[in-house]
Coordinates of C-alpha atoms in Angstrom, one line a residue:
X555 CA -14.0 0.8 27.4
X556 CA -16.0 -2.4 27.1
X557 CA -17.8 -1.0 24.2
X558 CA -14.6 0.1 22.6
X559 CA -13.0 -3.4 23.0
X560 CA -16.1 -4.9 21.6
X561 CA -16.0 -2.7 18.5
X562 CA -12.1 -3.8 18.1
X563 CA -13.1 -7.3 18.1
X564 CA -16.0 -6.7 15.7
X565 CA -13.4 -5.1 13.6
X566 CA -10.9 -7.9 13.9
X567 CA -13.2 -10.5 13.1
X568 CA -14.4 -8.7 9.8
X569 CA -10.9 -7.6 8.8
X570 CA -9.6 -11.4 9.1
X571 CA -12.8 -13.0 7.5
X572 CA -12.8 -10.6 4.7
X573 CA -16.9 -10.7 5.2
X574 CA -16.7 -7.1 4.1
X575 CA -14.0 -5.1 1.8
X576 CA -11.6 -3.7 4.6
X577 CA -12.6 -0.1 3.7
X578 CA -16.3 -1.1 4.3
X579 CA -15.3 -2.3 7.8
X580 CA -13.6 0.5 8.7
X581 CA -16.3 2.8 7.6
X582 CA -18.8 0.6 9.7
X583 CA -16.7 0.9 12.8
X584 CA -16.6 4.5 12.3
X585 CA -20.4 5.0 12.1
X586 CA -20.8 2.6 15.2
X587 CA -18.3 4.8 17.0
X588 CA -20.4 7.7 16.3
X589 CA -24.0 6.3 17.0
X590 CA -22.5 4.8 20.5
X591 CA -21.1 8.3 21.5
X592 CA -22.1 8.0 25.2
X593 CA -20.0 5.1 25.5
X594 CA -17.2 5.4 23.0
X595 CA -16.8 9.4 23.4
X596 CA -16.4 9.9 20.0
X597 CA -18.4 13.0 18.4
X598 CA -19.7 13.2 14.9
X599 CA -16.7 15.9 14.2
X600 CA -14.3 13.3 15.6
X601 CA -15.4 10.4 14.1
X602 CA -15.3 12.1 10.5
X603 CA -11.8 13.9 11.6
X604 CA -10.0 10.9 9.6
X605 CA -11.0 12.3 6.3
X606 CA -9.4 15.8 7.2
X607 CA -6.3 13.9 9.0
X608 CA -2.9 14.8 7.7
X609 CA -2.2 11.4 7.2
X610 CA -5.0 10.7 4.9
X611 CA -4.4 13.7 2.6
X612 CA -0.5 12.9 2.6
X613 CA -1.3 9.2 1.5
X614 CA -3.8 10.5 -1.1
X615 CA -1.3 13.1 -2.3
X616 CA 1.5 10.2 -2.3
X617 CA -0.8 7.9 -4.3
X618 CA -1.2 10.5 -7.1
X619 CA 2.4 11.3 -7.1
X620 CA 3.1 7.7 -7.7
X621 CA 0.9 7.4 -10.8
X622 CA 2.6 10.3 -12.1
X623 CA 5.8 8.3 -11.8
X624 CA 4.3 5.5 -13.3
X625 CA 2.7 7.4 -16.4
X626 CA 6.2 8.4 -17.4
X627 CA 7.7 4.7 -17.6
X628 CA 10.6 5.3 -15.3
X629 CA 10.1 2.2 -13.2
X630 CA 9.6 0.1 -16.5
X631 CA 12.7 1.6 -17.9
X632 CA 14.8 0.6 -14.7
X633 CA 13.0 -2.9 -15.2
X634 CA 14.2 -3.2 -18.5
X635 CA 17.8 -2.1 -17.5
X636 CA 17.5 -4.8 -14.5
X637 CA 16.7 -7.2 -17.1
X638 CA 19.3 -6.5 -19.5
X639 CA 21.8 -6.7 -16.5
X640 CA 20.6 -10.1 -15.4
X641 CA 20.2 -12.1 -18.4
X642 CA 19.5 -16.0 -17.6
X643 CA 21.6 -15.8 -14.6
X644 CA 19.3 -16.7 -11.5
X645 CA 21.5 -15.1 -9.0
X646 CA 21.8 -11.9 -11.1
X647 CA 18.1 -12.1 -11.5
X648 CA 17.2 -12.1 -7.9
X649 CA 19.9 -9.4 -7.0
X650 CA 18.6 -7.0 -9.7
X651 CA 14.9 -7.6 -8.7
X652 CA 15.5 -6.7 -4.9
X653 CA 18.4 -3.9 -5.9
X654 CA 15.5 -2.2 -8.0
X655 CA 12.8 -2.7 -6.2
X656 CA 13.8 -1.7 -2.7
X657 CA 15.3 1.8 -3.2
X658 CA 12.6 2.8 -5.5
X659 CA 9.9 1.7 -3.0
X660 CA 11.5 4.1 -0.4
X661 CA 10.5 6.8 -2.4
X662 CA 7.4 5.9 -4.6
X663 CA 4.9 4.3 -2.7
X664 CA 5.5 0.2 -2.6
X665 CA 1.9 -0.7 -4.0
X666 CA 2.1 0.7 -7.5
X667 CA 5.7 -0.2 -7.6
X668 CA 5.1 -4.1 -7.1
X669 CA 2.1 -3.5 -9.5
X670 CA 4.4 -2.1 -12.3
X671 CA 7.1 -4.5 -11.9
X672 CA 5.1 -7.8 -11.8
X673 CA 4.9 -8.1 -15.6
X674 CA 8.4 -6.9 -15.9
X675 CA 9.8 -9.6 -13.3
X676 CA 7.4 -12.5 -14.7
X677 CA 8.9 -11.6 -18.3
X678 CA 12.4 -11.6 -17.1
X679 CA 12.0 -15.1 -15.5
X680 CA 10.5 -16.6 -18.4
X681 CA 13.1 -15.0 -20.8
X682 CA 16.0 -16.0 -18.6
X683 CA 14.3 -19.6 -18.2
X684 CA 13.6 -18.9 -14.6
X685 CA 10.4 -20.0 -12.8
X686 CA 8.7 -16.8 -12.0
X687 CA 7.9 -18.5 -8.2
X688 CA 11.8 -17.8 -7.6
X689 CA 11.4 -13.9 -8.3
X690 CA 7.9 -12.6 -7.7
X691 CA 7.9 -13.5 -3.9
X692 CA 11.0 -11.6 -3.4
X693 CA 9.8 -8.8 -5.4
X694 CA 6.9 -8.4 -3.0
X695 CA 9.4 -8.8 0.2
X696 CA 12.0 -6.2 -1.2
X697 CA 9.1 -3.5 -1.8
X698 CA 8.2 -3.9 2.1
X699 CA 11.8 -3.9 2.8
X700 CA 12.3 -0.7 0.6
X701 CA 9.2 0.8 2.3
X702 CA 11.0 1.2 5.7
X703 CA 13.6 3.4 4.1
X704 CA 11.9 6.8 4.3
X705 CA 8.6 8.0 5.7
X706 CA 7.0 8.2 2.4
X707 CA 7.9 4.4 1.7
X708 CA 4.4 3.5 2.9
X709 CA 1.2 4.4 3.9
X710 CA 1.7 3.0 7.3
X711 CA 4.7 5.0 8.0
X712 CA 3.0 8.3 7.1
X713 CA -0.1 7.3 9.5
X714 CA 2.2 5.8 12.2
X715 CA 4.0 9.5 12.2
X716 CA 0.7 11.3 12.5
X717 CA -0.4 9.1 15.4
X718 CA 2.9 9.8 17.2
X719 CA 2.5 13.4 16.8
X720 CA -1.1 13.4 18.2
X721 CA 0.0 11.2 21.3
X722 CA 3.0 13.5 21.8
X723 CA 0.6 16.5 21.5
X724 CA -2.0 15.1 24.1
X725 CA 0.8 13.8 26.5
X726 CA 4.1 15.8 26.5
X727 CA 5.8 13.4 28.6
X728 CA 6.0 10.8 25.8
X729 CA 8.3 13.2 24.0
X730 CA 6.6 12.1 20.8
X731 CA 6.5 13.8 17.6
X732 CA 6.0 13.5 13.9
X733 CA 8.8 11.3 12.2
X734 CA 11.2 13.3 9.8
X735 CA 11.5 12.3 6.3
X736 CA 14.6 10.3 7.2
X737 CA 14.4 9.8 10.8
X738 CA 14.5 5.8 10.7
X739 CA 16.7 5.4 7.4
X740 CA 19.5 4.1 9.2
X741 CA 17.6 1.2 10.6
X742 CA 15.8 0.8 7.3
X743 CA 19.1 0.3 5.6
X744 CA 20.1 -2.4 8.2
X745 CA 16.9 -4.0 7.8
X746 CA 16.8 -3.9 4.0
X747 CA 20.4 -5.4 3.9
X748 CA 19.8 -8.2 6.4
X749 CA 16.2 -9.0 4.3
X750 CA 18.0 -8.9 1.1
X751 CA 20.9 -11.1 2.3
X752 CA 18.2 -13.4 3.6
X753 CA 16.3 -13.6 0.3
X754 CA 19.8 -14.1 -1.6
X755 CA 20.7 -17.2 0.4
X756 CA 18.2 -19.1 2.6
X757 CA 15.1 -17.5 0.9
X758 CA 16.0 -18.6 -2.3
X759 CA 16.3 -22.1 -1.5
X760 CA 13.0 -22.2 0.5
X761 CA 11.1 -20.7 -2.5
X762 CA 9.2 -23.1 -4.7
X763 CA 9.3 -23.7 -8.5
X764 CA 5.4 -23.6 -8.7
X765 CA 5.4 -22.2 -12.3
X766 CA 7.6 -23.7 -14.8
X767 CA 10.3 -21.6 -16.4
X768 CA 9.2 -22.7 -20.0
X769 CA 5.6 -22.4 -18.8
X770 CA 2.7 -22.7 -21.3
X771 CA -0.5 -21.4 -19.6
X772 CA -2.7 -24.0 -21.2
X773 CA -0.5 -26.7 -19.4
X774 CA 0.0 -24.8 -16.4
X775 CA -3.9 -24.5 -16.0
X776 CA -4.5 -28.1 -17.4
X777 CA -6.9 -26.3 -19.6
X778 CA -6.9 -29.4 -22.1
X779 CA -9.2 -31.1 -19.6
X780 CA -11.9 -28.5 -19.8
X781 CA -11.4 -26.7 -23.2
X782 CA -12.9 -28.8 -26.0
X783 CA -13.8 -28.6 -29.4
X784 CA -17.1 -30.2 -30.7
X785 CA -18.1 -30.3 -34.3
X786 CA -22.0 -29.6 -35.2
X787 CA -23.2 -32.0 -37.9
X788 CA -26.1 -31.2 -40.1
X789 CA -28.6 -33.6 -38.4
X790 CA -27.9 -31.8 -34.9
X791 CA -30.9 -30.3 -33.3
X792 CA -28.6 -27.3 -32.5
X793 CA -28.5 -26.3 -36.1
X794 CA -30.4 -23.2 -36.4
X795 CA -30.6 -22.0 -33.0
X796 CA -28.7 -19.5 -31.4
X797 CA -25.7 -20.0 -29.3
X798 CA -27.7 -18.9 -26.4
X799 CA -30.9 -20.8 -27.2
X800 CA -28.9 -24.0 -27.7
X801 CA -26.2 -23.9 -24.7
X802 CA -27.3 -21.0 -22.5
X803 CA -29.1 -23.1 -19.7
X804 CA -27.6 -21.7 -16.6
X805 CA -28.1 -25.5 -15.2
X806 CA -25.4 -26.5 -17.5
X807 CA -21.7 -25.8 -16.5
X808 CA -20.8 -24.8 -20.4
X809 CA -19.1 -21.5 -21.5
X810 CA -19.3 -21.3 -25.3
X811 CA -15.9 -19.4 -25.7
X812 CA -15.6 -19.5 -29.6
X813 CA -17.3 -20.5 -32.9
X814 CA -15.1 -21.6 -35.7
X815 CA -16.5 -21.4 -39.2
X816 CA -14.6 -21.8 -42.5
X817 CA -10.9 -21.0 -40.8
X818 CA -12.8 -17.9 -39.0
X819 CA -13.3 -17.4 -35.4
X820 CA -16.1 -15.5 -33.8
X821 CA -15.7 -14.6 -30.1
X822 CA -18.2 -11.7 -29.3
X823 CA -21.0 -11.5 -29.3
X824 CA -22.0 -15.0 -29.2
X825 CA -25.2 -15.2 -27.8
X826 CA -27.4 -14.4 -30.9
X827 CA -24.9 -16.1 -33.3
X828 CA -26.9 -18.8 -35.1
X829 CA -25.3 -22.4 -35.4
X830 CA -24.7 -23.9 -39.0
X831 CA -23.9 -27.2 -40.1
X832 CA -20.2 -28.0 -39.6
X833 CA -19.5 -25.1 -37.2
X834 CA -17.0 -26.2 -34.3
X835 CA -17.7 -24.7 -30.7
X836 CA -15.0 -24.3 -28.3
X837 CA -16.5 -25.0 -24.9
X838 CA -15.1 -24.6 -21.5
X839 CA -16.8 -27.6 -19.6
X840 CA -16.1 -30.5 -17.4
X841 CA -16.1 -34.1 -18.9
X842 CA -19.3 -35.3 -17.3
X843 CA -21.3 -32.3 -18.9
X844 CA -19.7 -32.7 -22.2
X845 CA -20.5 -36.5 -22.3
X846 CA -24.1 -35.5 -21.6
X847 CA -24.6 -33.0 -24.6
X848 CA -22.5 -35.1 -26.9
X849 CA -25.2 -37.6 -26.9
X850 CA -28.3 -35.3 -26.6
X851 CA -27.3 -33.0 -29.3
X852 CA -25.7 -35.2 -31.5
X853 CA -22.3 -33.5 -31.7
X854 CA -18.9 -35.1 -32.3
X855 CA -15.6 -34.6 -30.3
X856 CA -13.0 -32.8 -32.5
X857 CA -10.2 -32.3 -30.2
X858 CA -9.4 -29.4 -28.4
X859 CA -6.2 -27.0 -27.6
X860 CA -3.1 -28.5 -26.2
X861 CA -0.9 -25.5 -26.3
X862 CA -1.3 -21.7 -26.5
X863 CA -0.7 -21.8 -30.5
X864 CA -3.8 -23.9 -30.5
X865 CA -6.1 -21.4 -28.8
X866 CA -6.8 -19.2 -32.1
X867 CA -7.4 -19.7 -35.9
X868 CA -4.2 -19.7 -38.0
X869 CA -4.7 -16.3 -39.1
X870 CA -5.6 -14.8 -35.6
X871 CA -2.3 -15.3 -33.1
X872 CA -3.9 -16.1 -29.7
X873 CA -3.9 -13.6 -26.7
X874 CA -3.7 -15.4 -23.7
X875 CA -2.6 -13.7 -20.5
X876 CA -3.0 -13.6 -16.7
X877 CA -4.4 -10.5 -14.9
X878 CA -4.6 -10.0 -11.1
X879 CA -7.3 -8.1 -9.6
X880 CA -5.8 -5.4 -7.7
X881 CA -7.1 -3.4 -4.6
X882 CA -9.6 -0.6 -5.9
X883 CA -10.9 -2.5 -8.7
X884 CA -14.5 -2.6 -9.9
X885 CA -14.5 -6.2 -10.2
X886 CA -14.1 -6.6 -6.4
X887 CA -16.9 -8.0 -4.7
X888 CA -18.6 -8.9 -8.1
X889 CA -18.9 -11.9 -10.0
X890 CA -17.9 -12.6 -13.8
X891 CA -21.6 -12.9 -14.4
X892 CA -22.7 -9.7 -12.6
X893 CA -19.8 -7.7 -13.9
X894 CA -20.6 -8.9 -17.4
X895 CA -17.1 -9.5 -17.8
X896 CA -17.3 -10.7 -21.3
X897 CA -19.4 -8.0 -22.7
X898 CA -17.6 -5.4 -20.7
X899 CA -14.0 -6.3 -21.9
X900 CA -14.4 -8.4 -24.9
X901 CA -12.7 -11.3 -23.3
X902 CA -13.1 -14.8 -22.3
X903 CA -12.0 -16.0 -19.0
X904 CA -10.3 -19.7 -19.1
X905 CA -9.6 -20.5 -15.6
X906 CA -9.7 -18.5 -12.3
X907 CA -7.2 -18.7 -9.5
X908 CA -8.5 -17.4 -6.0
X909 CA -5.9 -17.3 -3.3
X910 CA -3.7 -20.1 -4.7
X911 CA -6.5 -22.4 -5.9
X912 CA -7.3 -22.8 -9.7
X913 CA -11.0 -23.1 -10.1
X914 CA -12.5 -24.1 -13.3
X915 CA -16.0 -25.3 -12.5
X916 CA -18.6 -22.6 -12.4
X917 CA -16.2 -19.8 -11.4
X918 CA -18.8 -17.3 -13.2
X919 CA -20.7 -17.0 -9.6
X920 CA -17.7 -16.9 -7.3
X921 CA -17.1 -13.3 -5.9
X922 CA -14.1 -11.8 -7.2
X923 CA -11.5 -10.8 -4.1
X924 CA -8.3 -8.9 -4.5
X925 CA -5.5 -10.9 -5.6
X926 CA -7.7 -13.2 -7.5
X927 CA -6.0 -14.3 -10.8
X928 CA -8.0 -14.4 -14.2
X929 CA -6.6 -16.5 -17.1
X930 CA -8.1 -14.2 -20.0
X931 CA -8.1 -15.0 -23.8
X932 CA -8.9 -11.8 -25.9
X933 CA -8.5 -10.6 -29.4
X934 CA -5.4 -8.4 -29.8
X935 CA -7.5 -4.9 -29.8
X936 CA -9.3 -5.8 -26.3
X937 CA -5.6 -6.5 -24.8
X938 CA -4.8 -2.9 -25.3
X939 CA -8.0 -1.9 -23.3
X940 CA -6.8 -4.5 -20.7
X941 CA -3.3 -3.4 -20.3
X942 CA -4.8 0.4 -19.8
X943 CA -7.6 -0.6 -17.6
X944 CA -7.1 0.1 -13.8
X945 CA -9.2 -2.8 -12.8
X946 CA -6.2 -5.4 -13.6
X947 CA -2.5 -6.0 -13.3
X948 CA -1.5 -7.5 -16.5
X949 CA 1.2 -10.1 -15.8
X950 CA 3.1 -9.6 -19.0
X951 CA 4.5 -6.6 -20.5
X952 CA 3.1 -5.4 -23.7
X953 CA 4.9 -3.2 -26.4
X954 CA 1.7 -1.2 -27.3
X955 CA 1.9 0.4 -23.7
X956 CA 2.6 4.1 -24.3
X957 CA 4.7 6.2 -21.7
X958 CA 5.4 9.9 -21.5
X959 CA 9.2 9.5 -21.5
X960 CA 9.8 13.1 -22.0
X961 CA 8.3 13.9 -18.6
X962 CA 10.9 11.9 -16.4
X963 CA 13.0 14.9 -15.6
X964 CA 10.3 16.8 -14.1
X965 CA 8.7 13.7 -12.2
X966 CA 12.3 12.9 -10.9
X967 CA 12.6 16.4 -10.0
X968 CA 9.1 16.9 -8.4
X969 CA 9.5 14.0 -6.1
X970 CA 13.1 15.0 -5.3
X971 CA 11.4 18.2 -4.1
X972 CA 8.8 16.5 -2.3
X973 CA 11.4 14.6 -0.3
X974 CA 13.6 17.5 0.4
X975 CA 11.4 20.1 1.6
X976 CA 10.0 18.2 4.5
X977 CA 13.7 16.9 5.5
X978 CA 15.3 20.6 5.5
X979 CA 12.0 21.5 7.8
X980 CA 10.7 23.9 5.1
X981 CA 7.4 22.6 4.6
X982 CA 5.2 19.9 6.3
X983 CA 5.1 16.7 4.5
X984 CA 1.3 17.3 3.6
X985 CA 2.1 20.4 2.2
X986 CA 4.9 19.4 0.2
X987 CA 3.1 16.2 -1.2
X988 CA 0.0 18.6 -2.4
X989 CA 2.4 20.9 -3.9
X990 CA 3.9 18.0 -5.7
X991 CA 0.5 17.1 -7.2
X992 CA -0.1 20.5 -8.4
X993 CA 3.5 20.7 -9.8
X994 CA 2.8 17.4 -11.9
X995 CA -0.5 18.8 -13.2
X996 CA 1.2 21.9 -14.5
X997 CA 4.3 20.4 -16.1
X998 CA 2.1 17.9 -17.8
X999 CA 3.3 14.7 -15.8
X1000 CA -0.3 14.0 -15.2
X1001 CA -3.6 15.1 -16.6
X1002 CA -6.2 16.8 -14.4
X1003 CA -8.5 14.1 -15.3
X1004 CA -6.2 11.4 -13.8
X1005 CA -6.1 13.0 -10.3
X1006 CA -9.0 11.2 -9.3
X1007 CA -8.4 7.6 -11.0
X1008 CA -4.9 7.8 -9.3
X1009 CA -6.2 7.4 -5.9
X1010 CA -6.8 4.0 -4.2
X1011 CA -9.9 5.3 -2.6
X1012 CA -10.4 2.0 -0.7
X1013 CA -7.1 3.1 1.0
X1014 CA -8.0 6.3 2.0
X1015 CA -11.5 5.2 3.3
X1016 CA -9.6 2.6 5.2
X1017 CA -7.4 5.3 7.1
X1018 CA -10.5 7.7 7.7
X1019 CA -12.6 4.7 9.2
X1020 CA -9.6 3.3 11.6
X1021 CA -8.5 6.7 12.6
X1022 CA -11.2 7.4 15.0
X1023 CA -11.1 3.9 16.3
X1024 CA -7.5 5.1 17.8
X1025 CA -9.0 8.2 19.1
X1026 CA -11.6 6.1 21.1
X1027 CA -8.8 3.9 22.6
X1028 CA -6.9 7.1 23.9
X1029 CA -10.0 8.9 25.1
X1030 CA -11.8 6.0 26.7
X1031 CA -8.6 4.8 28.5
X1032 CA -8.5 1.4 26.9
X1033 CA -5.1 2.1 25.4
X1034 CA -3.9 3.0 29.0
X1035 CA -5.5 -0.3 30.4
X1036 CA -3.9 -2.4 27.5
X1037 CA -0.8 -0.5 27.8
X1038 CA -0.3 -1.3 31.8
X1039 CA -1.4 -4.9 31.2
X1040 CA 1.7 -5.5 28.7
X1041 CA 4.0 -3.6 30.9
X1042 CA 3.2 -6.2 33.5
X1043 CA 5.5 -8.3 31.7
X1044 CA 8.3 -5.9 32.5
X1045 CA 8.6 -7.8 35.8
X1046 CA 9.8 -10.9 34.1
X1047 CA 11.1 -9.3 31.0
X1048 CA 13.8 -6.6 30.5
X1049 CA 12.4 -3.4 28.7
X1050 CA 14.1 -4.6 25.4
X1051 CA 12.0 -7.9 25.8
X1052 CA 8.9 -6.0 26.1
X1053 CA 9.9 -4.4 23.0
X1054 CA 10.2 -7.4 21.1
X1055 CA 7.0 -8.6 22.3
X1056 CA 5.3 -5.5 20.7
X1057 CA 7.0 -6.4 17.6
X1058 CA 5.7 -9.9 17.4
X1059 CA 2.2 -9.0 18.3
X1060 CA 2.2 -6.4 15.5
X1061 CA 3.4 -8.8 13.0
X1062 CA 0.9 -11.7 14.1
X1063 CA -1.8 -9.1 14.0
X1064 CA -0.8 -7.6 10.5
X1065 CA -0.9 -11.0 9.2
X1066 CA -4.5 -11.3 9.3
X1067 CA -5.6 -7.4 9.1
X1068 CA -4.8 -4.4 7.5
X1069 CA -1.1 -3.1 8.3
X1070 CA -2.8 0.5 9.1
X1071 CA -5.4 -0.9 11.2
X1072 CA -2.5 -2.6 13.1
X1073 CA -0.5 0.6 13.8
X1074 CA -3.9 2.4 14.9
X1075 CA -4.7 -0.1 17.5
X1076 CA -1.1 -0.9 18.8
X1077 CA 0.9 2.4 18.7
X1078 CA -1.3 4.1 21.4
X1079 CA -0.8 0.7 23.4
X1080 CA 2.7 0.5 22.9
X1081 CA 3.1 4.4 23.7
X1082 CA 1.4 3.9 27.2
X1083 CA 3.2 0.5 28.0
X1084 CA 6.5 2.4 27.3
X1085 CA 5.6 5.3 29.6
X1086 CA 4.4 2.7 32.3
X1087 CA 7.9 1.1 32.5
X1088 CA 9.8 4.2 32.0
X1089 CA 10.9 3.2 28.3
X1090 CA 11.7 5.1 25.2
X1091 CA 8.1 5.7 23.5
X1092 CA 9.7 6.6 20.2
X1093 CA 11.4 3.1 20.5
X1094 CA 8.2 1.3 21.1
X1095 CA 6.3 3.3 18.3
X1096 CA 9.1 2.6 15.8
X1097 CA 8.9 -1.4 16.3
X1098 CA 5.1 -1.4 16.0
X1099 CA 5.7 0.7 12.9
X1100 CA 8.4 -1.4 11.2
X1101 CA 6.6 -4.6 12.3
X1102 CA 3.4 -3.3 10.4
X1103 CA 5.2 -2.4 7.2
X1104 CA 6.9 -5.9 6.9
X1105 CA 4.3 -8.6 6.9
X1106 CA 5.9 -11.7 5.4
X1107 CA 3.9 -14.5 6.7
X1108 CA 0.7 -14.7 4.9
X1109 CA -0.5 -13.6 1.3
X1110 CA -3.2 -11.5 2.9
X1111 CA -0.7 -9.5 5.6
X1112 CA -0.1 -7.1 2.8
X1113 CA -1.5 -6.1 -0.2
X1114 CA 1.9 -6.5 -2.6
X1115 CA 1.8 -10.4 -1.5
X1116 CA -1.6 -10.6 -3.1
X1117 CA -0.3 -9.1 -6.4
X1118 CA 2.1 -12.0 -6.8
X1119 CA 0.1 -14.7 -5.3
X1120 CA -1.4 -15.7 -8.5
X1121 CA 1.3 -15.2 -11.1
X1122 CA 3.7 -16.9 -8.8
X1123 CA 1.5 -19.9 -8.5
X1124 CA 2.0 -19.8 -4.9
X1125 CA 0.3 -21.5 -2.0
X1126 CA -0.7 -20.1 1.6
X1127 CA 2.1 -22.4 3.1
X1128 CA 4.7 -20.9 0.7
X1129 CA 4.5 -17.7 2.5
X1130 CA 4.6 -19.3 5.9
X1131 CA 7.7 -21.1 5.0
X1132 CA 9.7 -18.2 3.4
X1133 CA 8.2 -15.2 5.4
X1134 CA 8.0 -16.8 8.9
X1135 CA 12.1 -17.3 9.3
X1136 CA 12.5 -13.7 7.7
X1137 CA 10.1 -12.1 10.2
X1138 CA 11.8 -13.9 13.0
X1139 CA 15.0 -12.6 12.1
X1140 CA 14.0 -9.1 11.5
X1141 CA 12.2 -8.9 14.7
X1142 CA 15.5 -9.6 16.2
X1143 CA 17.6 -7.2 13.7
X1144 CA 14.9 -4.4 14.3
X1145 CA 14.5 -4.3 18.1
X1146 CA 18.5 -4.7 18.5
X1147 CA 18.8 -1.7 16.0
X1148 CA 16.4 0.2 17.9
X1149 CA 18.1 -0.3 21.1
X1150 CA 21.5 0.6 19.5
X1151 CA 20.4 3.7 17.8
X1152 CA 17.8 5.2 20.0
X1153 CA 17.8 3.3 23.4
X1154 CA 14.9 1.5 25.0
X1155 CA 14.8 3.5 28.3
X1156 CA 13.5 7.1 28.5

């Protein structure tokens, strides 16, 4: 048990500090469990069992099915109808955001739903003269609330269902089994309604207006302080040198973004472009470095861009947009320099927002994390590649994006079948989901080559890595020990109070580590605690599941929060201010709902 507790502590520290990506941490823990088999009681077969676990396979299939829905443009179509309904009425905008996102997230994995709707909601806000900060956090929160409606709403629900089934098989006295498709929908509806009412009344007052409604990205990021145009007179020593020879010194915090010559702009490749007399160079640098090179290279200051319209030549409209780095992006863990960003995407990064803080100096060497936002300028043809690239969530819609709209009836029918077959006890959810994947390929909703790119492999490896940790908790008796320790609170608290303690503990834990890791660690403990006090094990498992699926208090608590962090211009404290009261409110509503619908005692 001591070894398992040590590994849990190591996992918690690594998850919370993000020293490594969460999936790498999970695999590390899995390997250590197998290496330390004499103490952890995890054999190699049990160590890798997470890869063949029904929960892992089901989540994999649901990610592919979600991509199929995305390819048809159905969610975007709903988003546009939402925008048409809402117009410039802020209350309608908020109601439509919550009303569309929540129900859709009950049947399509909520992470891709938010990724799709970020640009739709951002554009809705700008067109309706509303700050995006007032809508993007509710978008994320509504997706989490909607994820509690059905078994397939989140990967957390699917994993919790599988853990419950395993615990029930090992200990029949717990009376636990896999969740039904609509097993907890009645509670999910209550939670969704209460959460929506909070966001529409109290939440909207607490939400900041970080991004102006009539936002100009140059002004928002204060780029005029860092973007400067300098003219190269004939007598400058830079004449005749290439851009790289002249200003490519790594010791200088200078990035040459564009070379303007005779009304024509050159963006890439610039390194070998020869500088001629009277050329204008657009630089991203700080004032101190600028003053140094102006004097040393005999350059003259010729102003700089004040608005987005000033960013390109008159004959080439500027293309400037924010892109968010999602989980699974090949950029995560890289730097702009190591990823050869400019060459790979034919785009310049003008500013970098990492977890709420705008970075302008020397950001080429900062390691990119999930949720980081890049302010990118690129020629129009490059933007099509950015929009279609799965390394980014582009925070504005582009008309050039093509969807398979004619396949919408097939996609909707397949999802309906995937939901109905398990609900009617005709097929297990894992079989139904895999059958749905095959059906999407046969009907042309998805191409065979898109199957592998549809999967967020970091999520799959995270699940496969943490599942053995739950097995170790059970087999070594660690879960029983922790359960009995928590059950001791029953001497001063009634069973419903112990249930509330588990909800709060899960919510706090999920605020700093993965929600999937939270359910793996706490569901066995909750089940054992319930047994020790004569409680309803299902009620305790459900409290942990709901708390892990609704992490509102920090931007790192849930992946969808990271997706809106940058485009909304939020700070860490914004999530605490808006999310903490909601989390506390739902802790009471959820626990009372569980007690009402299922009872707390066995």
